[in-house]
XYZ file of C-alpha atoms in Angstrom:
691
model
C 163.577 -8.738 171.148
C 166.276 -6.084 170.833
C 168.696 -8.658 169.374
C 166.684 -8.458 166.146
C 167.205 -4.712 166.185
C 170.939 -5.230 166.330
C 170.965 -7.786 163.504
C 168.673 -5.921 161.103
C 168.332 -2.218 161.852
C 171.963 -1.782 162.816
C 173.188 -3.869 159.914
C 171.237 -1.836 157.359
C 171.911 1.638 158.773
C 174.653 4.016 157.677
C 177.616 5.029 159.814
C 176.773 8.380 161.359
C 179.281 9.590 163.961
C 183.015 9.212 163.594
C 185.421 8.592 166.437
C 186.786 11.774 168.018
C 189.883 13.183 166.378
C 193.037 13.833 168.339
C 194.057 17.449 167.868
C 197.092 19.147 169.291
C 196.147 21.938 171.721
C 198.370 24.244 169.676
C 195.935 23.873 166.759
C 192.808 24.625 168.754
C 190.704 27.780 168.298
C 188.365 29.751 170.559
C 184.686 28.853 170.622
C 182.732 31.239 168.371
C 179.103 32.272 168.076
C 179.033 30.278 164.840
C 180.169 27.198 166.757
C 177.561 27.766 169.445
C 174.795 27.985 166.833
C 175.939 24.967 164.809
C 177.213 22.392 167.305
C 175.097 19.229 167.326
C 172.274 19.184 169.876
C 171.567 15.828 171.496
C 168.041 14.958 172.602
C 166.802 12.847 175.493
C 167.678 9.134 175.232
C 165.246 6.226 175.313
C 166.469 2.810 176.435
C 165.082 -0.486 175.091
C 163.213 -2.804 177.442
C 166.139 -5.246 177.535
C 168.571 -2.465 178.478
C 170.854 -3.173 175.519
C 170.024 -0.407 173.039
C 169.672 3.348 172.990
C 167.749 5.621 170.616
C 167.989 9.414 170.610
C 167.811 12.443 168.325
C 170.531 14.819 167.167
C 169.727 18.238 165.719
C 172.159 19.625 163.133
C 172.373 23.208 161.882
C 173.475 24.142 158.378
C 176.440 26.558 158.779
C 175.289 28.758 155.884
C 171.485 28.843 156.003
C 171.214 27.989 159.736
C 168.311 25.701 158.890
C 167.978 22.926 161.456
C 167.153 19.269 160.893
C 166.877 16.398 163.351
C 167.729 12.709 162.833
C 167.439 9.587 164.960
C 170.364 7.458 166.093
C 170.432 3.922 167.413
C 173.288 2.186 169.165
C 174.044 -0.840 171.278
C 175.719 -0.170 174.599
C 175.379 -3.431 176.499
C 176.799 -6.921 176.206
C 179.524 -7.779 173.744
C 178.664 -4.859 171.440
C 179.260 -2.151 174.027
C 181.732 -0.378 171.742
C 179.308 -0.107 168.793
C 178.858 3.149 166.889
C 175.588 5.133 166.627
C 173.674 4.649 163.370
C 170.951 6.650 161.637
C 167.475 5.075 161.543
C 164.089 6.120 160.155
C 165.645 8.852 158.028
C 162.862 10.500 156.000
C 163.969 12.613 153.063
C 163.392 16.340 153.530
C 162.017 15.946 157.054
C 163.065 15.937 160.689
C 162.555 13.037 163.093
C 162.497 13.457 166.867
C 161.087 12.171 170.182
C 161.939 8.490 169.610
C 160.826 5.672 171.918
C 161.209 1.911 171.616
C 158.080 -0.124 171.144
C 157.430 -2.142 174.320
C 158.416 -5.361 172.503
C 161.692 -3.774 171.279
C 160.760 -4.681 167.688
C 160.907 -1.096 166.437
C 160.942 2.590 167.300
C 158.153 5.176 167.330
C 158.961 8.822 166.604
C 157.466 12.140 165.504
C 158.166 13.647 162.083
C 156.942 16.525 159.923
C 157.359 14.482 156.716
C 153.621 14.636 155.901
C 153.495 18.418 156.331
C 152.493 18.289 159.995
C 153.874 16.618 163.120
C 152.602 13.024 163.094
C 153.557 9.695 164.678
C 155.739 7.308 162.663
C 157.281 3.891 163.231
C 160.478 2.265 161.981
C 160.252 -1.515 162.218
C 162.931 -4.059 162.968
C 163.196 -4.694 159.223
C 164.033 -1.046 158.559
C 160.626 -0.321 157.004
C 159.287 3.100 158.039
C 155.585 3.925 158.023
C 153.292 6.739 159.120
C 151.094 5.757 162.081
C 148.809 8.791 162.401
C 147.229 11.178 159.924
C 145.418 13.619 162.175
C 144.167 17.112 161.394
C 146.422 18.717 164.030
C 150.108 18.648 164.912
C 150.935 16.097 167.596
C 152.894 17.763 170.414
C 153.863 14.504 172.130
C 152.926 10.891 172.712
C 153.403 7.879 174.979
C 152.816 4.270 173.928
C 151.143 2.097 176.577
C 153.294 -0.560 178.281
C 151.345 -3.350 176.537
C 151.897 -1.703 173.137
C 148.179 -1.734 172.308
C 147.368 1.936 172.860
C 148.981 5.335 172.464
C 148.307 8.581 174.326
C 148.860 11.676 172.229
C 148.517 15.314 173.201
C 147.799 18.234 170.936
C 146.150 21.644 170.892
C 142.473 20.956 170.207
C 139.229 22.864 170.731
C 136.960 21.727 173.568
C 134.574 19.056 172.331
C 136.690 18.290 169.262
C 138.962 15.371 168.372
C 142.374 15.567 166.671
C 140.832 13.897 163.601
C 138.140 16.570 163.188
C 138.482 18.918 160.233
C 139.210 22.599 160.972
C 136.231 24.845 161.604
C 135.411 26.435 158.247
C 133.546 29.313 159.907
C 136.607 30.212 161.985
C 138.822 30.012 158.915
C 136.675 32.615 157.141
C 136.410 35.014 160.089
C 138.204 38.353 160.363
C 141.613 38.708 161.948
C 140.378 40.232 165.198
C 140.789 38.329 168.462
C 138.030 38.634 171.054
C 138.386 37.595 174.711
C 136.223 37.591 177.794
C 138.930 36.690 180.353
C 142.679 36.418 180.777
C 144.979 34.726 179.652
C 144.832 36.499 176.302
C 148.426 35.598 175.522
C 150.999 33.320 177.142
C 154.796 33.230 176.815
C 155.037 33.800 173.034
C 151.576 33.009 171.655
C 148.169 34.626 171.614
C 145.575 32.319 173.136
C 142.857 30.735 170.996
C 139.485 30.667 172.746
C 138.509 27.188 174.007
C 141.666 25.588 172.586
C 143.912 23.716 174.998
C 146.564 21.054 175.137
C 144.538 17.868 175.590
C 145.320 14.165 175.921
C 143.674 11.557 173.707
C 144.042 7.771 173.742
C 143.841 5.674 170.570
C 144.062 1.944 169.978
C 146.890 0.568 167.861
C 145.966 -2.147 165.393
C 147.811 -5.455 165.029
C 149.926 -4.045 162.200
C 150.874 -0.977 164.263
C 148.504 1.550 162.672
C 146.280 3.945 164.561
C 142.605 3.090 164.780
C 141.367 6.632 164.097
C 137.806 5.758 165.145
C 138.890 4.603 168.615
C 139.977 7.973 169.953
C 138.749 9.156 173.339
C 139.322 12.479 175.076
C 140.347 11.325 178.537
C 140.071 14.848 179.983
C 136.316 14.713 179.277
C 134.772 17.957 180.603
C 137.942 19.319 182.205
C 138.837 22.727 180.773
C 142.553 23.388 180.845
C 145.966 22.363 179.568
C 147.432 18.887 180.003
C 150.391 18.891 179.772
C 150.576 22.386 181.210
C 151.768 25.369 179.215
C 154.132 26.783 178.270
C 156.767 24.174 179.177
C 155.004 20.978 180.249
C 155.650 17.720 178.380
C 155.882 13.980 178.763
C 157.173 14.262 182.325
C 153.612 15.254 183.282
C 152.026 12.044 181.921
C 152.428 8.433 183.111
C 150.873 5.105 182.104
C 150.118 2.524 184.778
C 152.137 -0.700 184.269
C 148.972 -2.619 183.298
C 148.080 0.017 180.651
C 144.658 0.644 182.183
C 145.171 4.109 183.681
C 146.880 7.393 182.882
C 148.073 9.913 185.447
C 148.508 13.448 184.186
C 149.076 17.018 185.341
C 146.498 19.636 184.388
C 146.104 23.344 184.996
C 142.450 24.392 185.113
C 141.667 27.302 182.781
C 139.516 30.036 184.290
C 139.701 33.728 185.117
C 142.043 33.007 188.031
C 144.579 31.077 185.943
C 147.099 33.939 185.501
C 147.117 34.463 189.284
C 147.312 30.793 190.310
C 150.136 28.253 190.398
C 147.740 25.438 191.236
C 148.236 22.377 189.050
C 146.770 19.016 190.000
C 147.325 15.363 189.171
C 144.393 13.395 187.768
C 143.748 9.717 187.089
C 141.738 8.634 184.040
C 140.820 5.246 182.670
C 142.523 4.703 179.319
C 139.348 3.211 177.841
C 137.502 6.474 178.484
C 135.049 5.019 180.998
C 134.421 6.191 184.529
C 135.190 9.510 186.170
C 138.417 11.524 185.963
C 139.698 11.776 189.535
C 141.747 14.634 191.001
C 144.132 12.968 193.469
C 145.724 16.220 194.742
C 142.632 18.388 195.165
C 143.500 19.231 198.774
C 146.700 21.032 197.758
C 146.111 24.448 196.169
C 149.752 24.787 195.126
C 151.662 22.978 192.356
C 151.480 19.180 192.030
C 153.278 17.738 189.021
C 155.465 15.049 187.404
C 153.399 11.965 188.341
C 154.971 8.558 187.730
C 153.601 5.118 188.584
C 155.779 2.722 190.582
C 156.938 -0.429 188.749
C 154.205 -2.511 190.403
C 151.535 0.145 189.873
C 150.631 0.422 193.552
C 152.032 3.935 194.086
C 152.422 7.243 192.326
C 155.397 9.482 192.977
C 155.102 13.174 192.206
C 156.486 16.584 193.166
C 154.462 18.995 195.297
C 154.814 22.591 196.392
C 153.253 23.815 199.640
C 152.564 27.518 199.022
C 149.882 28.594 196.512
C 150.852 31.420 194.193
C 154.606 30.809 194.366
C 156.143 29.272 191.245
C 159.573 28.844 192.893
C 158.510 27.088 196.077
C 160.319 23.871 196.984
C 159.188 20.802 194.998
C 159.034 17.950 197.509
C 159.098 14.325 196.382
C 155.790 12.802 197.483
C 154.511 9.206 197.228
C 150.822 8.285 197.137
C 149.791 4.730 198.016
C 146.820 4.279 195.694
C 144.949 1.552 197.577
C 145.583 2.871 201.092
C 145.038 6.475 199.960
C 147.949 7.606 202.115
C 150.736 9.903 201.021
C 154.179 10.649 202.333
C 156.407 13.688 201.739
C 159.602 11.729 201.202
C 162.048 14.647 200.946
C 160.403 17.060 203.370
C 163.600 17.153 205.473
C 165.892 17.677 202.457
C 166.302 21.337 201.537
C 166.449 20.798 197.789
C 163.780 21.055 195.103
C 163.378 18.044 192.805
C 163.490 18.711 189.075
C 162.732 15.228 187.704
C 161.608 11.865 189.078
C 161.974 8.244 187.974
C 161.561 4.994 189.898
C 164.296 2.415 190.190
C 163.327 -0.902 188.629
C 162.765 -2.642 191.968
C 160.612 0.175 193.358
C 162.789 0.635 196.458
C 164.202 3.982 195.449
C 163.787 6.878 193.057
C 166.264 8.929 191.056
C 165.748 12.671 191.166
C 167.724 15.588 189.820
C 168.148 18.829 191.779
C 169.941 22.147 191.585
C 172.713 21.827 194.171
C 175.056 24.811 194.614
C 176.446 25.288 191.062
C 175.672 21.776 189.754
C 172.526 19.914 188.746
C 173.312 16.305 189.745
C 171.263 13.129 190.159
C 170.498 11.660 193.587
C 169.071 8.336 194.674
C 166.293 8.801 197.235
C 165.223 5.846 199.368
C 161.467 5.437 198.989
C 160.976 4.696 202.682
C 163.517 6.741 204.611
C 163.957 9.638 202.171
C 167.721 9.347 202.529
C 169.379 11.012 199.508
C 172.741 9.907 198.071
C 174.440 11.800 195.264
C 175.144 9.684 192.179
C 176.831 12.022 189.711
C 179.715 14.475 189.850
C 180.018 18.062 188.613
C 177.868 19.295 185.769
C 174.267 19.396 184.656
C 172.534 15.986 184.599
C 169.075 15.344 183.098
C 166.990 12.537 181.561
C 168.076 9.731 183.892
C 167.122 6.107 183.133
C 167.987 3.465 185.778
C 169.281 0.173 184.336
C 169.513 -1.860 187.543
C 172.572 -2.862 189.591
C 173.471 0.804 190.261
C 173.728 1.610 186.550
C 172.232 4.659 184.849
C 171.954 6.337 181.467
C 171.618 10.113 181.467
C 172.442 13.302 179.608
C 175.121 15.601 180.950
C 176.763 18.898 180.039
C 179.015 21.451 181.730
C 180.602 24.823 181.061
C 183.061 23.311 178.578
C 180.971 20.674 176.826
C 177.463 20.540 175.352
C 175.026 17.740 176.055
C 175.960 14.108 175.431
C 174.528 10.810 176.649
C 176.452 8.859 179.288
C 176.259 5.509 180.989
C 177.481 5.106 184.549
C 177.891 1.625 186.016
C 178.460 1.528 189.759
C 181.594 3.408 190.732
C 183.130 3.251 187.255
C 183.742 6.517 185.417
C 180.845 7.638 183.181
C 181.235 6.640 179.517
C 180.105 8.874 176.647
C 177.660 7.021 174.390
C 176.858 9.710 171.837
C 180.061 11.744 171.294
C 178.073 14.088 169.090
C 180.619 16.932 169.114
C 183.857 15.234 170.146
C 185.699 15.875 166.879
C 184.747 19.559 166.794
C 185.404 20.142 170.489
C 188.886 18.677 170.095
C 189.645 21.665 167.859
C 188.221 24.241 170.298
C 190.059 25.696 173.286
C 188.796 24.823 176.722
C 188.156 27.472 179.335
C 189.001 27.282 183.005
C 186.152 27.498 185.500
C 186.841 28.153 189.172
C 184.334 28.501 191.987
C 184.651 31.010 194.777
C 182.553 31.979 197.790
C 182.319 35.111 199.897
C 180.268 36.688 202.665
C 177.310 38.314 200.954
C 174.385 40.340 202.246
C 173.736 39.662 205.919
C 176.947 37.650 206.135
C 175.435 34.703 204.225
C 177.723 32.567 202.073
C 177.287 33.356 198.392
C 178.877 31.399 195.528
C 180.190 32.497 192.172
C 182.289 31.351 189.230
C 185.231 32.731 187.279
C 185.487 31.510 183.685
C 188.571 32.413 181.627
C 190.340 31.307 178.456
C 193.123 28.894 179.362
C 196.742 29.898 178.934
C 196.156 33.646 178.443
C 198.492 36.020 180.290
C 197.993 39.577 181.477
C 194.948 41.456 182.716
C 191.599 40.404 181.284
C 188.619 42.720 180.778
C 185.524 41.498 182.579
C 182.023 40.468 181.540
C 179.833 40.396 184.654
C 176.845 38.109 183.988
C 173.653 38.409 186.032
C 171.229 35.502 185.725
C 167.474 35.716 185.274
C 164.654 34.031 187.062
C 165.365 35.587 189.471
C 165.182 32.192 191.199
C 167.794 30.638 188.898
C 171.535 30.055 188.649
C 174.452 30.528 186.266
C 175.786 27.099 187.211
C 178.130 24.519 185.736
C 176.068 23.817 182.643
C 176.063 24.364 178.883
C 173.690 26.872 177.334
C 172.929 27.604 173.703
C 171.982 31.172 174.633
C 173.819 32.781 177.564
C 176.986 30.721 177.358
C 179.912 31.829 179.561
C 182.411 29.774 177.547
C 181.757 31.560 174.262
C 182.025 34.886 176.107
C 185.305 33.971 177.787
C 186.631 32.723 174.444
C 186.552 36.306 173.149
C 189.370 37.172 175.552
C 187.327 38.050 178.638
C 187.153 36.921 182.202
C 183.518 36.066 182.946
C 182.188 36.303 186.494
C 178.814 34.992 187.667
C 177.338 35.377 191.150
C 174.462 33.342 192.597
C 172.971 36.208 194.601
C 170.236 35.902 197.252
C 167.255 34.342 195.495
C 169.310 31.853 193.472
C 168.484 28.160 193.240
C 170.522 25.360 194.804
C 171.156 26.766 198.284
C 167.966 25.886 200.118
C 164.494 27.396 200.155
C 165.226 30.157 202.677
C 168.007 31.515 200.464
C 165.717 31.418 197.428
C 162.849 33.086 199.319
C 165.106 35.909 200.475
C 164.677 37.867 197.251
C 160.912 38.131 197.733
C 159.925 41.804 198.176
C 163.635 42.707 198.038
C 164.452 42.693 194.318
C 166.888 45.588 194.439
C 168.262 45.034 197.957
C 170.275 41.946 198.915
C 170.856 40.864 195.283
C 172.539 44.160 194.405
C 174.627 44.006 197.578
C 175.705 40.462 196.664
C 176.691 41.565 193.173
C 178.833 44.402 194.504
C 180.492 42.170 197.086
C 180.872 39.367 194.545
C 182.643 41.547 192.002
C 185.109 42.686 194.652
C 185.589 39.098 195.859
C 186.289 37.869 192.325
C 188.952 40.559 191.942
C 190.616 39.407 195.159
C 190.323 35.766 194.136
C 191.962 36.237 190.727
C 194.367 39.099 190.144
C 194.098 38.597 186.385
C 190.578 40.029 186.395
C 190.456 43.759 185.627
C 187.394 44.765 187.641
C 187.874 48.403 186.584
C 187.428 47.440 182.929
C 184.063 45.696 183.077
C 180.730 45.413 181.302
C 177.594 44.118 183.049
C 175.029 42.087 181.136
C 171.868 40.149 181.911
C 168.415 39.112 180.693
C 164.919 39.127 182.183
C 165.515 39.689 185.921
C 169.156 40.055 184.906
C 167.962 42.787 182.536
C 165.974 44.341 185.379
C 169.218 44.405 187.340
C 170.933 46.163 184.429
C 168.339 48.942 184.676
C 168.662 48.924 188.473
C 172.471 49.057 188.311
C 172.230 52.002 185.900
C 170.436 53.989 188.579
C 172.065 52.609 191.745
C 175.672 51.690 190.767
C 176.333 53.961 187.827
C 180.103 54.138 188.284
C 180.745 50.387 188.340
C 180.859 49.533 184.633
C 182.041 50.979 181.344
C 179.059 49.515 179.495
C 175.830 47.604 180.049
C 174.020 45.029 177.902
C 170.329 44.725 178.785
C 168.260 41.903 177.264
C 164.494 41.883 177.940
C 164.905 43.845 181.133
C 162.067 45.155 183.302
C 162.127 48.966 183.227
C 158.844 50.128 184.787
C 157.254 47.822 187.361
C 153.785 49.335 187.045
C 153.463 48.888 183.285
C 155.173 45.490 183.537
C 152.593 44.254 186.053
C 149.676 45.219 183.830
C 151.229 43.883 180.594
C 152.784 40.560 181.618
C 150.782 37.325 181.364
C 151.599 35.223 184.455
C 150.482 37.544 187.227
C 151.380 35.140 190.023
C 155.034 35.947 189.353
C 155.034 39.654 190.326
C 152.196 39.136 192.824
C 154.289 36.707 194.886
C 157.649 38.440 194.589
C 156.117 41.814 195.536
C 153.546 40.571 198.032
C 150.447 41.331 195.981
C 149.153 43.205 192.948
C 150.447 46.616 191.954
C 147.429 48.291 193.560
C 147.909 46.314 196.780
C 151.672 46.914 197.027
C 152.159 50.132 195.081
C 154.824 51.470 197.458
C 156.931 48.299 197.215
C 156.746 48.149 193.409
C 157.827 51.784 193.276
C 160.589 51.230 195.832
C 162.287 48.778 193.451
C 161.213 50.476 190.208
C 164.141 51.299 187.877
C 162.228 54.051 186.051
C 162.318 56.141 189.227
C 166.113 56.458 189.026
C 166.633 57.294 185.356
C 168.065 60.625 186.433
C 171.194 58.735 187.609
C 171.764 56.879 184.327
C 175.028 57.556 182.531
C 176.416 54.193 181.339
C 176.467 53.321 177.603
C 173.879 50.584 177.073
C 172.918 48.064 174.410
C 169.224 47.149 174.692
C 167.879 43.910 173.142
C 164.397 42.392 172.928
C 162.184 39.966 171.003
C 158.825 41.226 169.752
C 157.090 37.924 170.611
C 158.100 38.198 174.269
C 154.900 38.262 176.319
C 156.572 37.537 179.672
C 158.464 40.849 179.576
C 156.758 42.723 176.726
C 159.128 44.534 174.402
C 157.755 47.932 175.432
C 159.967 47.647 178.517
C 163.046 47.861 176.300
C 161.577 50.592 174.125
C 161.058 52.696 177.259
C 164.616 52.057 178.485
C 166.036 52.935 175.073
C 163.954 56.122 174.911
C 165.274 57.148 178.329
C 168.857 56.538 177.204
C 168.385 58.494 173.978
C 166.682 61.427 175.693
C 169.576 61.697 178.121
C 172.105 61.592 175.274
C 173.727 58.394 176.577
C 175.455 56.283 173.947
C 172.961 53.507 173.294
C 171.812 50.995 170.708
C 168.542 49.046 170.291
C 168.372 45.555 168.763
C 164.894 44.073 168.198
C 164.097 40.598 166.841
C 160.576 40.464 165.342
C 160.559 36.644 165.209
C 161.878 35.822 168.723
C 160.307 35.632 172.159
C 161.890 35.961 175.626
C 164.767 33.868 174.268
C 166.788 34.184 171.056
C 166.508 30.704 169.552
C 167.078 30.827 165.793
C 170.610 30.116 164.553
C 171.080 33.181 162.374
C 169.596 35.417 165.063
C 171.891 33.879 167.668
C 174.955 34.770 165.623
C 173.662 38.333 165.136
C 172.924 38.606 168.871
C 176.467 37.578 169.746
C 178.004 39.862 167.117
C 176.134 42.815 168.625
C 176.956 41.857 172.221
C 180.652 41.289 171.563
C 180.835 44.401 169.393
C 179.404 46.521 172.200
C 181.673 45.035 174.858
C 184.771 45.269 172.651
C 184.021 48.900 171.894
C 184.146 49.933 175.546
C 186.518 47.390 177.093
C 189.097 46.913 174.365
C 188.943 49.720 171.813
C 188.627 52.654 174.256
C 191.323 51.652 176.745
């Protein structure tokens, strides 16, 4: 029982997080790039079976070396000990611990750690004793313990026909460095593919003393060739145990020559003991099916389904399959929002989903029968929801002013912060103001935006005009460790974001409207949005502005350079698409351009060239900073090299920043600080120093 956790683990652990300090606003300082890189990062929470305890990870960054380490924290939040403080558990010297989950009997906590030299499964018992559970030949990417506590599903990158315990292939280890392929993918997101190696799910038995029975492993995918969970971003949300521990539901993407052109993922059922067939329960749908989760009584599976093959940004509709009756119902077909996560309420009468909704990402309760959706949370970005019963929930939340923390919400009471990971530091950092505005955009449609400014600053403010990527995304009311409007505003800028046509959170028709119109309505919205922001807030100096964006936002920087070359004093272009023909033939996920442009480059050559920035280089005149990561295979770094070459040949003031160890995103702490130093240096040069 969890009471033994409180009496032993909590009693023996060390105090970890102090109460927030009270700092006078007069002593506060602006948020810096150093702060952004080194603030604590809170992981997803896991709640004990009795609903009394919480375990989660916190990643810390050394302010000098920028090395990151992750520890586990345990706290009580129910009953008489609701005010308890988080404590460190399972702390292994010289290692990081992450992905914690309570054992089903609440007598201890499983987690992953690199203590042994690779990512393996560990366990910290009620007594405080910590032991290694697995010693496999590969890194474990993730795991889920069965509800009865007798088995564990692990997933890892393993060659077809091999087990995680098999020794590496000596012949492969002695081969040359050349990579040979007979079909695409050859690379994906940030990694070169390894022939016949996929993310695969294996089930092992756990012995009575909690160790892994290494001889009991079974590959539950059997002869299926593909990734489960899917790559590059799939995880535990794509795997679900049945309540009786007999069956596993999982999402898999079949690997074949059509994979780069297909968005088809399916949900399969497999017996955990490895017997019987693996059954595809969504074979009739050739679009995305994902995020399966068994109902509390095991009679149903809820999942999210798209309707249109080939479209990665189609609406995800909450769907429920009755296993015995073999009937399914599209529960949210009438609700024009796309579900981002799914979890059943404890009584099985409703489900909690999260969605992008205008500029927020809140949680909703959806009635399992009627599909009626009721919003549960207020402004901000909510994820990782766990229902506790009696209209109570634990979840993570962040917003434009505050990074992620864990909250509990009971009924109509105000949410209470359970982790407070950065409270003391945030008390010393100035807040920014964030105001929403709307205007009539392209075609007269309502378009939303935000104005973020440092609080209490007088006089005109130079402007940073942020354009989000995706393009089916949003610069909403959420915290980011990369493109963070607060850290930009803290440098003395007004920051304006616009959710142009194609953005998420406004219904599927609005999102679809960017298809085959990349440089049309979105650019019109940006022009109208900048003017609207200037009317909304007279403090914004729209004539002293720099535009910046990444990915599609970087594409728009190149497009703006050729189509709106008198709008900005400088441009900052991160991983932007420059030439649509070379991009199409060099990117990895071909379904992305094929859908947004109505086909392949050969099929829709005229449309690709209509919206191709390279065709308008003759109009370029704006000073531009160009940034890219060499490991970016979504928008290969040659796109930025070409843009920089064009700028240099035309004699336009320009600078190129390349990160050899980063992908589409800049993730490392030291690199993040350098990225911000370069970005702020470029903006300051043109908006502050040359006034």
